[in-house]
Short mmCIF file of C-alpha atoms and ligand atoms in Angstrom, two decimals:
data_model
loop_
_atom_site.label_atom_id
_atom_site.label_comp_id
_atom_site.label_asym_id
_atom_site.label_seq_id
_atom_site.Cartn_x
_atom_site.Cartn_y
_atom_site.Cartn_z
CA MET A 20 0.00 0.00 -0.01
CA ARG A 21 1.29 3.42 -0.92
CA ILE A 22 0.36 6.66 0.88
CA ALA A 23 1.09 9.99 -0.81
CA VAL A 24 1.35 13.43 0.78
CA PRO A 25 1.32 16.47 -1.52
CA ARG A 26 2.50 19.99 -0.82
CA GLU A 27 -0.45 22.15 0.20
CA ILE A 28 -1.23 24.78 -2.45
CA GLU A 29 -3.72 26.96 -0.60
CA MET A 30 -2.34 30.44 -0.13
CA GLY A 31 -0.83 30.83 3.36
CA GLU A 32 -1.21 27.16 4.29
CA ARG A 33 1.97 26.03 6.03
CA ARG A 34 0.88 22.73 7.51
CA VAL A 35 1.69 19.32 6.09
CA ALA A 36 -0.36 16.12 6.47
CA LEU A 37 2.45 13.85 7.74
CA ILE A 38 5.59 14.75 9.63
CA PRO A 39 8.76 12.59 9.52
CA ASP A 40 8.02 10.88 12.90
CA THR A 41 4.61 9.66 11.68
CA VAL A 42 6.16 8.59 8.34
CA SER A 43 8.61 6.32 10.11
CA ARG A 44 5.78 4.68 12.06
CA LEU A 45 3.99 3.91 8.82
CA THR A 46 7.08 2.67 6.93
CA LYS A 47 7.98 0.40 9.88
CA GLN A 48 4.57 -1.27 9.26
CA GLY A 49 5.54 -1.93 5.65
CA ILE A 50 3.51 0.96 4.22
CA GLU A 51 5.23 2.89 1.44
CA VAL A 52 5.12 6.69 1.86
CA TRP A 53 5.66 9.19 -0.95
CA ILE A 54 6.12 12.86 -0.08
CA GLU A 55 6.09 15.62 -2.63
CA ALA A 56 9.41 17.47 -2.64
CA GLY A 57 9.13 20.50 -0.39
CA ALA A 58 5.80 19.39 1.17
CA GLY A 59 7.09 19.98 4.73
CA GLU A 60 9.28 23.00 4.04
CA ALA A 61 6.88 25.66 5.36
CA ALA A 62 6.56 23.62 8.60
CA TYR A 63 10.36 23.22 8.81
CA PHE A 64 10.47 19.50 7.87
CA SER A 65 13.05 18.98 5.14
CA ASN A 66 13.08 16.41 2.36
CA ALA A 67 16.13 14.88 4.07
CA ASP A 68 14.14 14.43 7.30
CA TYR A 69 11.43 12.58 5.41
CA GLU A 70 13.96 10.46 3.56
CA LYS A 71 15.60 9.52 6.86
CA ALA A 72 12.17 8.43 8.09
CA GLY A 73 11.86 6.07 5.12
CA ALA A 74 9.83 8.15 2.70
CA THR A 75 10.45 8.53 -1.05
CA ILE A 76 10.67 12.17 -2.14
CA VAL A 77 8.74 12.66 -5.36
CA PHE A 78 9.21 15.61 -7.72
CA ASP A 79 6.77 14.43 -10.38
CA LEU A 80 3.29 15.68 -9.46
CA GLU A 81 1.41 13.29 -11.81
CA ALA A 82 3.30 10.32 -10.40
CA LEU A 83 2.61 11.37 -6.81
CA TRP A 84 -1.14 11.91 -7.20
CA GLY A 85 -1.67 9.29 -9.89
CA SER A 86 -0.10 6.22 -8.39
CA CYS A 87 -1.09 6.16 -4.69
CA ASP A 88 -3.67 4.07 -2.87
CA VAL A 89 -4.25 6.68 -0.18
CA LEU A 90 -3.69 10.44 -0.39
CA LEU A 91 -3.43 12.46 2.85
CA LYS A 92 -3.96 16.22 2.81
CA VAL A 93 -4.68 19.15 5.13
CA LYS A 94 -6.90 21.45 3.02
CA PRO A 95 -9.63 20.28 0.63
CA PRO A 96 -8.37 19.61 -2.89
CA GLN A 97 -8.73 22.66 -5.11
CA ARG A 98 -8.02 23.98 -8.61
CA ARG A 99 -4.31 24.47 -9.28
CA GLU A 100 -2.76 27.51 -10.86
CA ASP A 101 -2.25 25.47 -14.06
CA GLY A 102 -6.07 25.10 -14.28
CA ARG A 103 -6.25 21.43 -13.31
CA HIS A 104 -8.29 20.41 -10.30
CA GLU A 105 -6.35 18.36 -7.75
CA VAL A 106 -9.17 15.77 -7.67
CA ASP A 107 -8.67 15.10 -11.39
CA LEU A 108 -5.05 14.08 -10.67
CA LEU A 109 -6.25 11.12 -8.63
CA GLN A 110 -6.99 7.65 -10.08
CA SER A 111 -10.50 6.33 -9.44
CA GLY A 112 -10.67 3.99 -6.46
CA VAL A 113 -8.12 5.92 -4.39
CA THR A 114 -8.92 6.89 -0.75
CA LEU A 115 -8.55 10.57 0.11
CA ILE A 116 -8.35 11.64 3.79
CA SER A 117 -8.40 15.38 4.46
CA PHE A 118 -10.37 18.29 5.75
CA LEU A 119 -13.04 18.51 3.02
CA ASP A 120 -15.58 21.05 4.37
CA PRO A 121 -18.38 18.81 3.06
CA LEU A 122 -21.26 20.96 4.32
CA GLY A 123 -19.67 24.23 3.15
CA ASN A 124 -18.41 22.85 -0.18
CA PRO A 125 -20.78 20.08 -1.27
CA GLU A 126 -19.69 20.48 -4.94
CA LEU A 127 -16.33 19.02 -3.98
CA ALA A 128 -18.07 15.90 -2.66
CA GLY A 129 -19.96 15.69 -5.96
CA ARG A 130 -16.71 15.89 -7.90
CA LEU A 131 -15.07 13.21 -5.70
CA ALA A 132 -18.07 10.87 -6.17
CA ASP A 133 -17.96 11.40 -9.95
CA ARG A 134 -14.30 10.41 -9.92
CA HIS A 135 -15.04 7.33 -7.72
CA ILE A 136 -12.77 8.57 -4.97
CA SER A 137 -13.45 7.22 -1.46
CA ALA A 138 -13.21 10.36 0.62
CA LEU A 139 -13.05 10.59 4.40
CA SER A 140 -13.60 14.02 5.89
CA MET A 141 -11.66 14.92 9.03
CA GLU A 142 -14.49 17.27 10.01
CA LEU A 143 -16.82 14.27 10.24
CA ILE A 144 -14.77 12.02 12.58
CA PRO A 145 -17.34 11.35 15.33
CA ARG A 146 -16.69 13.05 18.70
CA ILE A 147 -16.61 9.73 20.58
CA SER A 148 -13.89 8.66 23.04
CA ARG A 149 -12.72 5.85 20.74
CA ALA A 150 -11.95 8.44 18.07
CA GLN A 151 -10.41 11.10 20.30
CA SER A 152 -6.92 10.61 18.96
CA MET A 153 -8.26 11.06 15.37
CA ASP A 154 -10.15 14.24 16.22
CA ALA A 155 -8.42 16.86 14.09
CA LEU A 156 -11.12 19.47 14.75
CA SER A 157 -10.10 19.36 18.41
CA SER A 158 -6.33 19.26 17.84
CA GLN A 159 -6.43 22.21 15.45
CA ALA A 160 -8.96 24.14 17.60
CA SER A 161 -6.54 23.95 20.56
CA VAL A 162 -3.83 25.52 18.41
CA SER A 163 -6.30 28.26 17.37
CA GLY A 164 -7.41 28.99 20.97
CA TYR A 165 -3.79 29.39 22.06
CA GLN A 166 -2.88 31.57 19.11
CA ALA A 167 -5.90 33.79 19.49
CA VAL A 168 -4.79 34.75 23.00
CA LEU A 169 -1.24 35.45 21.87
CA ILE A 170 -2.57 37.69 19.10
CA ALA A 171 -4.74 39.52 21.60
CA ALA A 172 -1.86 39.91 24.05
CA ALA A 173 0.41 41.28 21.33
CA ALA A 174 -2.27 43.72 20.09
CA SER A 175 -3.32 44.90 23.53
CA PRO A 176 -1.80 48.17 24.86
CA LYS A 177 -1.84 46.64 28.35
CA PHE A 178 -0.07 43.89 30.32
CA PHE A 179 -1.99 40.65 30.84
CA PRO A 180 -0.52 39.81 34.31
CA MET A 181 -0.79 41.83 37.48
CA LEU A 182 2.55 43.54 38.07
CA THR A 183 3.79 45.06 41.28
CA THR A 184 6.73 47.25 40.33
CA ALA A 185 8.65 50.25 41.64
CA ALA A 186 6.76 52.21 39.01
CA GLY A 187 3.44 51.24 40.54
CA THR A 188 0.98 48.36 40.54
CA ILE A 189 -0.61 47.24 37.29
CA PRO A 190 -3.92 45.38 37.57
CA PRO A 191 -4.36 42.19 35.47
CA ALA A 192 -6.12 42.38 32.14
CA LYS A 193 -9.76 41.29 31.98
CA VAL A 194 -10.35 38.68 29.29
CA PHE A 195 -13.82 37.45 28.34
CA VAL A 196 -14.02 34.24 26.29
CA ILE A 197 -17.35 33.58 24.53
CA GLY A 198 -17.82 29.95 23.48
CA ALA A 199 -16.06 27.44 25.73
CA GLY A 200 -15.59 24.51 23.33
CA VAL A 201 -12.14 23.15 22.56
CA ALA A 202 -10.74 26.43 21.25
CA GLY A 203 -12.40 28.50 23.96
CA LEU A 204 -11.10 26.28 26.79
CA GLN A 205 -7.53 26.47 25.37
CA ALA A 206 -7.96 30.29 25.12
CA ILE A 207 -9.03 30.38 28.77
CA ALA A 208 -6.06 28.29 29.84
CA THR A 209 -3.61 30.38 27.86
CA ALA A 210 -5.01 33.73 29.08
CA ARG A 211 -4.84 32.40 32.70
CA ARG A 212 -1.19 31.31 32.19
CA LEU A 213 -0.45 34.86 31.07
CA GLY A 214 -1.99 36.11 34.29
CA ALA A 215 -5.26 37.59 33.06
CA VAL A 216 -8.50 37.49 35.01
CA VAL A 217 -10.80 35.41 32.82
CA GLU A 218 -14.55 35.11 32.45
CA ALA A 219 -16.31 32.80 30.00
CA PHE A 220 -19.74 32.14 28.61
CA ASP A 221 -21.26 29.29 26.61
CA ILE A 222 -24.84 28.30 25.95
CA ARG A 223 -24.02 24.69 26.88
CA PRO A 224 -24.33 24.70 30.69
CA ALA A 225 -22.24 21.52 30.92
CA VAL A 226 -19.05 23.48 30.31
CA LYS A 227 -19.40 25.50 33.55
CA GLU A 228 -17.28 23.05 35.53
CA GLU A 229 -14.56 22.90 32.89
CA VAL A 230 -14.42 26.68 32.79
CA GLN A 231 -14.18 26.90 36.56
CA SER A 232 -11.49 24.17 36.74
CA LEU A 233 -9.31 26.40 34.55
CA GLY A 234 -9.62 29.21 37.08
CA ALA A 235 -12.12 31.31 35.11
CA LYS A 236 -15.53 32.62 36.17
CA PHE A 237 -18.50 31.19 34.31
CA VAL A 238 -21.15 33.75 33.23
CA GLU A 239 -24.53 32.09 33.76
CA VAL A 240 -27.57 32.75 31.60
CA ASN A 241 -30.75 30.74 31.98
CA LEU A 242 -31.96 30.35 28.40
CA GLU A 243 -34.87 28.03 29.31
CA GLU A 244 -34.43 25.96 26.16
CA ASP A 245 -32.45 22.94 24.98
CA THR A 246 -29.11 24.25 23.75
CA VAL A 247 -27.29 20.93 23.11
CA ALA A 248 -27.64 18.92 19.91
CA ALA A 249 -26.42 15.41 19.00
CA GLY A 250 -22.75 14.75 19.60
CA GLY A 251 -22.48 17.40 22.38
CA TYR A 252 -22.52 20.27 19.90
CA ALA A 253 -24.50 23.48 20.46
CA ARG A 254 -27.74 23.93 18.55
CA GLU A 255 -29.00 27.16 17.03
CA VAL A 256 -31.07 28.90 19.69
CA SER A 257 -34.29 30.94 19.31
CA GLU A 258 -34.42 34.70 18.74
CA VAL A 259 -35.58 35.18 22.34
CA ALA A 260 -32.57 33.22 23.62
CA LYS A 261 -30.22 35.23 21.38
CA GLN A 262 -31.51 38.48 22.80
CA LYS A 263 -31.29 37.16 26.35
CA THR A 264 -27.68 36.11 25.72
CA GLN A 265 -26.82 39.52 24.27
CA GLN A 266 -28.30 41.33 27.28
CA ALA A 267 -26.44 39.06 29.67
CA ILE A 268 -23.04 39.38 28.07
CA ALA A 269 -23.20 43.14 27.29
CA ASP A 270 -21.81 44.26 30.68
CA HIS A 271 -19.00 41.68 30.60
CA VAL A 272 -17.99 42.81 27.08
CA LYS A 273 -18.01 46.43 28.16
CA LEU A 274 -15.64 45.89 31.07
CA SER A 275 -13.20 43.60 29.26
CA ASP A 276 -9.77 44.53 27.89
CA VAL A 277 -9.93 41.53 25.55
CA VAL A 278 -12.90 39.60 24.23
CA ILE A 279 -12.19 36.32 22.38
CA THR A 280 -15.18 34.82 20.53
CA THR A 281 -15.20 31.16 19.43
CA ALA A 282 -18.92 30.36 19.20
CA GLN A 283 -19.96 28.04 16.38
CA VAL A 284 -22.94 25.95 15.49
CA PRO A 285 -21.95 23.17 13.02
CA GLY A 286 -23.29 23.78 9.51
CA LYS A 287 -24.74 27.23 10.36
CA ARG A 288 -23.56 30.82 10.23
CA ALA A 289 -21.71 31.64 13.45
CA PRO A 290 -24.09 33.30 16.00
CA LEU A 291 -23.83 37.08 16.26
CA LEU A 292 -23.15 37.69 19.93
CA VAL A 293 -21.22 40.95 20.25
CA THR A 294 -23.19 43.74 18.60
CA ALA A 295 -21.88 47.04 17.24
CA ASP A 296 -23.52 48.74 20.24
CA MET A 297 -21.53 46.58 22.66
CA VAL A 298 -18.32 47.40 20.75
CA ALA A 299 -19.16 51.09 21.00
CA GLN A 300 -19.37 50.68 24.83
CA MET A 301 -15.92 49.03 25.09
CA LYS A 302 -12.87 50.91 26.36
CA PRO A 303 -10.57 52.47 23.77
CA GLY A 304 -7.58 50.12 23.34
CA ALA A 305 -9.72 47.00 23.90
CA ILE A 306 -9.26 44.05 21.57
CA VAL A 307 -11.78 41.61 20.12
CA VAL A 308 -10.39 38.48 18.46
CA ASP A 309 -13.25 36.92 16.53
CA MET A 310 -12.25 33.31 15.83
CA ALA A 311 -15.53 32.76 13.99
CA ALA A 312 -14.72 35.51 11.43
CA GLU A 313 -14.58 33.08 8.51
CA GLN A 314 -18.01 31.63 9.45
CA GLY A 315 -19.66 35.07 9.41
CA GLY A 316 -18.31 36.33 12.75
CA ASN A 317 -19.53 36.42 16.36
CA CYS A 318 -18.83 40.15 16.50
CA GLU A 319 -20.59 42.71 14.33
CA GLY A 320 -18.08 44.53 12.15
CA THR A 321 -15.25 41.94 12.11
CA LYS A 322 -13.76 41.14 8.71
CA ALA A 323 -12.06 37.80 8.07
CA GLY A 324 -8.37 38.27 7.56
CA ARG A 325 -8.40 41.97 8.54
CA ASP A 326 -8.10 44.27 11.54
CA VAL A 327 -10.89 46.85 11.85
CA VAL A 328 -10.67 49.74 14.34
CA LYS A 329 -13.98 51.08 15.74
CA ASN A 330 -13.77 53.92 18.28
CA GLY A 331 -10.32 52.76 19.37
CA VAL A 332 -11.42 49.10 19.70
CA THR A 333 -9.52 46.76 17.46
CA LEU A 334 -11.58 43.90 15.94
CA ILE A 335 -9.30 41.16 14.70
CA GLY A 336 -10.68 38.44 12.36
CA PRO A 337 -7.88 35.86 12.08
CA THR A 338 -8.09 33.15 9.45
CA ASN A 339 -6.42 29.74 9.48
CA LEU A 340 -4.80 30.15 12.90
CA PRO A 341 -3.41 26.57 12.99
CA SER A 342 -1.28 27.35 9.94
CA SER A 343 0.52 30.09 11.92
CA MET A 344 1.92 27.44 14.28
CA PRO A 345 2.79 24.90 11.56
CA VAL A 346 5.19 22.65 13.50
CA HIS A 347 2.89 21.59 16.32
CA ALA A 348 -0.30 21.95 14.26
CA SER A 349 1.16 19.51 11.67
CA GLN A 350 2.49 17.23 14.41
CA MET A 351 -0.95 16.92 15.99
CA TYR A 352 -2.79 16.63 12.64
CA ALA A 353 -0.31 13.95 11.47
CA LYS A 354 -0.97 11.98 14.68
CA ASN A 355 -4.73 12.26 14.03
CA LEU A 356 -4.22 10.91 10.50
CA LEU A 357 -1.86 8.17 11.62
CA THR A 358 -4.37 6.84 14.17
CA LEU A 359 -7.15 6.91 11.55
CA VAL A 360 -5.03 5.17 8.94
CA GLN A 361 -3.95 2.48 11.47
CA HIS A 362 -7.60 2.04 12.35
CA LEU A 363 -8.54 1.51 8.68
CA VAL A 364 -5.63 -0.74 7.64
CA LYS A 365 -6.11 -4.49 7.92
CA ASN A 366 -3.39 -6.88 6.73
CA GLY A 367 -1.51 -4.10 4.95
CA GLU A 368 -4.58 -2.89 3.01
CA LEU A 369 -6.92 -0.02 3.71
CA LEU A 370 -10.45 -1.33 4.14
CA LEU A 371 -13.60 0.71 4.56
CA ASN A 372 -15.87 -1.23 6.87
CA PHE A 373 -19.17 0.66 7.09
CA GLU A 374 -20.25 -1.33 10.13
CA ASP A 375 -17.66 0.71 11.98
CA GLU A 376 -19.06 4.05 13.30
CA ILE A 377 -15.91 6.02 12.61
CA THR A 378 -15.65 4.91 8.97
CA ARG A 379 -19.40 5.24 8.39
CA GLU A 380 -19.61 8.77 9.80
CA ALA A 381 -16.43 10.14 8.26
CA CYS A 382 -16.89 8.72 4.72
CA VAL A 383 -18.43 11.33 2.41
CA THR A 384 -18.08 9.54 -0.91
CA HIS A 385 -17.51 5.91 -1.93
CA ALA A 386 -18.05 3.83 -5.05
CA GLY A 387 -19.35 6.76 -7.07
CA GLU A 388 -21.84 7.89 -4.47
CA VAL A 389 -22.17 10.75 -2.00
CA ARG A 390 -22.89 8.79 1.20
CA HIS A 391 -23.48 11.67 3.59
CA PRO A 392 -27.24 12.42 3.64
CA ARG A 393 -26.95 16.18 4.36
CA VAL A 394 -24.34 16.67 1.68
CA ARG A 395 -26.56 14.73 -0.81
CA GLU A 396 -29.49 16.94 0.17
CA LEU A 397 -27.43 20.10 -0.42
CA LEU A 398 -26.31 18.81 -3.86
CA ASN A 399 -29.92 18.01 -4.77
CA GLN A 400 -30.99 21.50 -3.77
CA MET A 401 -28.24 22.98 -5.87
CA ALA A 402 -29.21 20.83 -8.85
CA THR A 403 -32.86 21.97 -8.51
CA VAL A 404 -31.90 25.64 -8.30
CA GLY A 405 -29.23 25.36 -11.06
P1 NAD B 528 -17.64 24.33 18.14
O1 NAD B 528 -16.35 24.81 17.52
O2 NAD B 528 -18.69 23.81 17.24
O3 NAD B 528 -18.24 25.59 18.94
C1 NAD B 528 -17.51 26.29 19.89
C2 NAD B 528 -18.34 26.62 21.10
O4 NAD B 528 -19.29 27.61 20.78
C3 NAD B 528 -19.13 25.43 21.67
O5 NAD B 528 -18.70 25.23 23.01
C4 NAD B 528 -20.57 25.91 21.61
O6 NAD B 528 -21.36 25.43 22.69
C5 NAD B 528 -20.41 27.39 21.64
N1 NAD B 528 -21.58 28.16 21.16
C6 NAD B 528 -22.41 27.92 20.10
N2 NAD B 528 -23.39 28.83 20.03
C7 NAD B 528 -23.18 29.72 21.05
C8 NAD B 528 -23.84 30.87 21.48
N3 NAD B 528 -24.91 31.32 20.85
N4 NAD B 528 -23.34 31.49 22.59
C9 NAD B 528 -22.26 31.06 23.20
N5 NAD B 528 -21.56 29.96 22.83
C10 NAD B 528 -22.04 29.28 21.79
O7 NAD B 528 -17.41 23.30 19.30
P2 NAD B 528 -16.17 22.34 19.57
O8 NAD B 528 -15.18 23.09 20.37
O9 NAD B 528 -15.70 21.71 18.29
O10 NAD B 528 -16.80 21.23 20.47
C11 NAD B 528 -18.10 21.26 21.00
C12 NAD B 528 -18.33 20.06 21.90
O11 NAD B 528 -18.16 18.83 21.17
C13 NAD B 528 -17.40 19.86 23.05
O12 NAD B 528 -17.38 20.70 24.05
C14 NAD B 528 -17.78 18.45 23.44
O13 NAD B 528 -19.02 18.39 24.07
C15 NAD B 528 -17.84 17.86 22.09
N6 NAD B 528 -16.53 17.22 21.85
C16 NAD B 528 -16.39 15.94 22.17
C17 NAD B 528 -15.14 15.30 21.96
C18 NAD B 528 -14.95 13.85 22.24
O14 NAD B 528 -15.69 13.32 23.03
N7 NAD B 528 -14.02 13.23 21.62
C19 NAD B 528 -14.07 16.01 21.42
C20 NAD B 528 -14.27 17.35 21.11
C21 NAD B 528 -15.51 17.95 21.32
#
């Protein structure tokens, strides 16, 4: 069995799907690994490191994509500068494992099915304890939560920790984290390590204890409706609940030096939680880091990939935060892929057993069909409209 890893072509993407350490684990199991020349360069893994780990460095793109059994990627395949789509470089029957954004980009699933590619989406790995070490959404979200705090600390005109100096005493910064999922909890932990006083809010009441165990204060709001969907994710709440949330968080936003928003509802636009009015009430010099900027934003006025200044408050809308820490983000992602591949390989061959929950849930396309019901529905809607 041959696994191929190409160089990521998305602008600004510095991660790589496998790092040398994971390559050597695969090659020791008799699996052949081909790495595109320079694939790890932006994450500081050289061709020589991969060769030492037992990989073959491949310069010929057609050979790399066209003669593998399994292709591992970070970002969904896309059209290349030379006009060819990466999916069209794959032979039919190949298994592709990558982030695929199946709900945001169902056309890609359609293209993969047409090419008879078996595609497993890292976004769809079920959040069950058996699959924890394959959970790339979690591993990459922790990187993002950490990075968001560092960005805020660097942009803030104030110290995070309390300082008692000969030049006077400096009070600690007040940080408010909205959304206490994986990224939010990592943001809380990082802000606490930097010495800030941290408050956090989430519509899932179950996170209260986790927030408190990290030394932050949990802002309680009784929404009087079910806020948790299948798999432990948040569900979209009613208009009444949204207004109640906004009222409850307004004072906390106003008094914060830094607000970090991470709230997401899978498959939906990110909920708008921090309004323009709330931003107008913040102190000049305050910072908002909106980690949901690419999904529409939790804060009114944030722009993905840009800094916007409103009345002295800087709204930062970072994109692809994991890529800005490519060594550890790649290391964690590669470990997620390694565990998944090892789970799928039986007697040296990759087998898709749909009786297995992980395979069944993560597989978007197989044998010429889009298997994921919601993605199929989205494609049908597009076909009707088109
Ligand atoms: P996510 O990125 O989808 O959302 C981030 C956070 O935003 C969530 O905590 C969510 O509750 C919150 N949110 C949504 N709407 C909100 C609103 N209107 N106001 C405030 N907060 C709002 O979530 P995630 O970090 O990927 O994970 C969510 C949950 O999935 C976890 O906390 C856990 O229950 C579950 N999970 C399980 C495992 C596992 O068992 N292996 C691993 C990771 C996550």
